[in-house]
Amino acid sequence: MQSVLREELLISELFDALPESVILFQPVLVSDNEITDFTIGYCNNASSTFLRADKDFIMSQTVLTTSLIDNDYKNILFKQCLQVWQTGKAHEESFYNKFLGKHFSTLRSKTIDGVISVSRDRTQFVDAEKERQKQAALFTNILDASADGLMILEAIYQDSEVVNFRLTHCNKAAFKLAKFSPNSIGKTLLEILPHLEGSEQLALHKKVVETGIPERIETTFRNENGEEYGWFIVSLLKMGDNVVSTFIDISNKKQNELKIEEQSNLLGSIFEASINGIYACEAVRNGHGEIVDLQVLKINKAFTRMIGITPEVAEGASYLSLFPSAKKAGTFASYVHVIESGESLRKEVYYNDDRLNGWFDVSAVKRGDNGIVITFTNTTESKQNKQKIEESSLYLQDVIDSSQTGILLVSPVKNTKDEIVDFTFKTVNQTVATFFNKQPADLLGRQHNEVFTESVANGMFESYKEIAEGKVTEKRFESHYVGDGIDAWLDLLVKKRNEDLLITFLDVTPLKKLQEEIATAAKKLNSVLNAASAGMFTLHPVVNDEGEIEDFRFAIVNQAVATYIGEKAENLVGSLASVYFPAYKPNGLFDIYKDTYLNKKEHQFDFHYEDGYDVYFNIHTVPAGNEVLVTFTDHTVLKKLQVQLESSIEELKKSNASLEEFAYAASHDLQEPLRKINYFSERLRKGIGQALSTEENKMFERIENAASRMSQLISDLLTYSQISRDIPTFQNTSLEKVIQQVLNDLETTITLKKASVTIGTLPEIKGDPIQLHQLFQNLLSNGLKYSKSDVPPVIAIACKNVSKVIDRTTKGFYEITVTDNGIGFEQENAERIFKVFQRLHGQSEFPGTGVGLAIVQKVVESHNGFIHAEGRPAIGSTFTVLFPAT
Ligand code: ADP
């Protein structure tokens, strides 16, 4: 027992020396399995300190009744003890004792007679933990505030080899930059970014862990889907078993770098592709710092081509050795000046030495501190073009000067209120100057209104002003310029050209005068047309879709036409002809107009216009340009007279015929009593003749003579009336034969008178042989009869072919002349002698009846011929007969 006590004491002392509180809770059993409370069976010193009570007092307490424990906690403690007692499972908890202001951690476990609870003061530890957490939060905040990404990756080993990393920390920037999802912490790197499997990056992480040597790389990142993005600089640092990975986004910088690279590539290619020669040099200085030469650093293809050497030879070469003449020419000095002063140089130079030939636009710019860039542009061609342009502008000037059009360029003159008050001449050509008897140079620079003094009054200046002010951009107008010694019509075209005005004009005075003359002539023509009694109009064709003329329109209509139609001339112009002449198509006029228009054929004809009128027209159609000119005269009155006349002639013919009938009958009947007179007179004279005196006998003679003359008269009249009555029987008749017969009949007389008759070649004509015989008998017997008493008659019969216009047609005739050398007659009697009983000579001198030539005329008429006589007293007569030549 002593040893047990001692051991118990030892344990108690041991427990009391412990800083932890040790309390034994013993169950209070009411029955076998019902525990109503726990009593505190033991507590050590530390417990008395924690519970702030005497050990003895504490050991007399039960859990549910003690005042040492907070009411809320009593039940919790009871249940915990009960659970440990009943299950045998230890219970561990941490709690805060607010009375002591301390943190405890307690372990309750079952012993043989109760539940032993060991509590440890953790206040210091908890406070340290809090401090640590505070520090960690601060650290996280600091890291999160950083723009750089930071991750802590814990190495995962497998068989002492790093195979993967676990993400243990990641700052905000890292989440964002690495595009990690918020739940990535705790996951392995290969879980988050599977594409890193076997990658160089992963190997590099491993290397850092294994060697401890920090690494730095420039890389793009990939997202979970393996898509590449951005550029980053990643630094890896070993920290224990971790790798601290920090990274910064250099995408912008990278892009800029790429851009710069691109640009420099671009510049390079521009440099090379440029058609301008470019080269860069660096100054070569002597010991005194003076520039003595240039060294060619870079030269482009264009320039090496220009100077004909390869870039390999040129680059690095001495400038002066490449261009030895540059020093003498001053080029070198000007480059030196560029380098020393920093002033750029640009000039056009003509080279004809070293390696260049032609015009070059040279520019030199200082480069860096000691360099120069020189560009060469070959301007030879553009120089030549410029020369050509200059030449062509000279040529243009010539054109302007020699132009018949007046050309001037004027620029506005403004007053202080910015109003245009005049224009000055900038360009004036010869045509303008000639108006003032001046040279263009005399007018240049002068003011328009001082030269054209009338231009304000006549509105010309106002027009120019309008255009110069931009109210209109262009204007064409006609102006009658009178003044300054000019009286001319000008056709002006004014255009705005920048600030200036380009004025061109044509002197249209001759044209204007011609127009006026034409207008007057037209007026005159119009009055002539309108004064003409003849109707005149022109027709313009109206063509249908098939191209056929279907009607005409009046184009010009004179007053006479208008009066006929009963419509004003101006109303008729443009109207369809068919409206006013509805019958002109059926009555054929339309076709005639059409023929004149289409075939340019003239027509003249008489036309009886019946539709609504009863008029006779003589219509004349003439093609007139694009129209048909129709003139017509109304001869209705004449025509009606003619009709009347024709019927009168017919009447007359009838009465003539009955008269001739009567004459014939009368002459015939008269012969009988005449014969009786003759017979009885003869018998009386013979019977009583001897008883009668000479005087009385002569009376008988006179009676007989008178009777025989009467008989002759009657017989001639009979012949005359017979010819009038008889219808000639036309047949081919040889005039030669007829005349030969007549001469036979007249043979005695011819012989007596010692006459000579010559006959030319005579034709055969269509005629009545008996009547023709009569005709020539009468003419030839007259020729013999009316001869001079002392000169034997000479008669000539001749014939020739002639033509004569009858009824507007030309016809052929035989012209037969019978000429004698007889007594002739006064020409004034030439027509009279053809009338019945008309005689020019006394009966005693030349016996006759005065019927012979009347019969001749009748025969000629019945043969559709013509006759006329020409007489010259004491010289002779010619009778000319015309017979139609069939
Ligand atoms: P006649 O001879 O019977 O008198 P004509 O009728 O033959 O009648 O002639 C009319 C007139 O014409 C003649 O009286 C004569 O005065 C004139 N005459 C005719 N033939 C000639 C002629 N050959 N020379 C001159 N006068 C002529």
PDB file of C-alpha atoms and ligand atoms in Angstrom, residues 782-783 785-786 820 823-825 833 838-841 848-853 877 879, ligand 1:
ATOM      1  CA  ASN A 782     -48.876  84.609-209.788  1.00  0.00           C
ATOM      2  CA  GLY A 783     -45.101  84.569-210.093  1.00  0.00           C
ATOM      3  CA  LYS A 785     -48.261  87.176-213.813  1.00  0.00           C
ATOM      4  CA  TYR A 786     -46.846  89.777-211.434  1.00  0.00           C
ATOM      5  CA  ASP A 820     -39.830  85.497-208.059  1.00  0.00           C
ATOM      6  CA  ILE A 823     -42.993  93.627-208.994  1.00  0.00           C
ATOM      7  CA  GLY A 824     -43.203  92.666-205.322  1.00  0.00           C
ATOM      8  CA  PHE A 825     -45.457  94.421-202.869  1.00  0.00           C
ATOM      9  CA  ILE A 833     -53.427  89.376-199.929  1.00  0.00           C
ATOM     10  CA  GLN A 838     -58.164  91.213-201.886  1.00  0.00           C
ATOM     11  CA  ARG A 839     -56.011  92.522-204.684  1.00  0.00           C
ATOM     12  CA  LEU A 840     -53.207  95.018-204.741  1.00  0.00           C
ATOM     13  CA  HIS A 841     -53.240  95.745-208.422  1.00  0.00           C
ATOM     14  CA  GLY A 848     -57.452  88.513-211.555  1.00  0.00           C
ATOM     15  CA  THR A 849     -60.149  87.649-209.087  1.00  0.00           C
ATOM     16  CA  GLY A 850     -58.338  87.953-205.766  1.00  0.00           C
ATOM     17  CA  VAL A 851     -59.300  84.394-204.803  1.00  0.00           C
ATOM     18  CA  GLY A 852     -56.067  82.562-205.787  1.00  0.00           C
ATOM     19  CA  LEU A 853     -54.057  83.155-202.599  1.00  0.00           C
ATOM     20  CA  SER A 877     -41.795  88.268-203.714  1.00  0.00           C
ATOM     21  CA  PHE A 879     -44.078  82.788-200.686  1.00  0.00           C
TER      22      PHE A 879
HETATM   23  P1  ADP B   1     -55.414  87.621-208.448  1.00  0.00           P
HETATM   24  O1  ADP B   1     -54.092  87.177-208.785  1.00  0.00           O
HETATM   25  O2  ADP B   1     -56.487  86.880-209.066  1.00  0.00           O
HETATM   26  O3  ADP B   1     -55.573  89.037-208.267  1.00  0.00           O
HETATM   27  P2  ADP B   1     -54.623  86.468-205.958  1.00  0.00           P
HETATM   28  O4  ADP B   1     -55.437  86.068-204.801  1.00  0.00           O
HETATM   29  O5  ADP B   1     -53.896  85.410-206.638  1.00  0.00           O
HETATM   30  O6  ADP B   1     -55.621  87.157-206.934  1.00  0.00           O
HETATM   31  O7  ADP B   1     -53.671  87.576-205.566  1.00  0.00           O
HETATM   32  C1  ADP B   1     -54.096  88.627-204.784  1.00  0.00           C
HETATM   33  C2  ADP B   1     -53.216  89.819-205.041  1.00  0.00           C
HETATM   34  O8  ADP B   1     -51.887  89.567-204.538  1.00  0.00           O
HETATM   35  C3  ADP B   1     -52.973  90.079-206.396  1.00  0.00           C
HETATM   36  O9  ADP B   1     -54.016  90.904-206.956  1.00  0.00           O
HETATM   37  C4  ADP B   1     -51.629  90.785-206.376  1.00  0.00           C
HETATM   38  O10 ADP B   1     -51.850  92.158-206.147  1.00  0.00           O
HETATM   39  C5  ADP B   1     -50.917  90.194-205.261  1.00  0.00           C
HETATM   40  N1  ADP B   1     -49.944  89.184-205.715  1.00  0.00           N
HETATM   41  C6  ADP B   1     -50.143  87.859-205.755  1.00  0.00           C
HETATM   42  N2  ADP B   1     -49.028  87.228-206.214  1.00  0.00           N
HETATM   43  C7  ADP B   1     -48.097  88.188-206.370  1.00  0.00           C
HETATM   44  C8  ADP B   1     -46.749  88.165-206.828  1.00  0.00           C
HETATM   45  N3  ADP B   1     -46.127  87.035-207.198  1.00  0.00           N
HETATM   46  N4  ADP B   1     -46.094  89.353-206.966  1.00  0.00           N
HETATM   47  C9  ADP B   1     -46.731  90.499-206.616  1.00  0.00           C
HETATM   48  N5  ADP B   1     -47.955  90.584-206.185  1.00  0.00           N
HETATM   49  C10 ADP B   1     -48.689  89.424-206.100  1.00  0.00           C
END
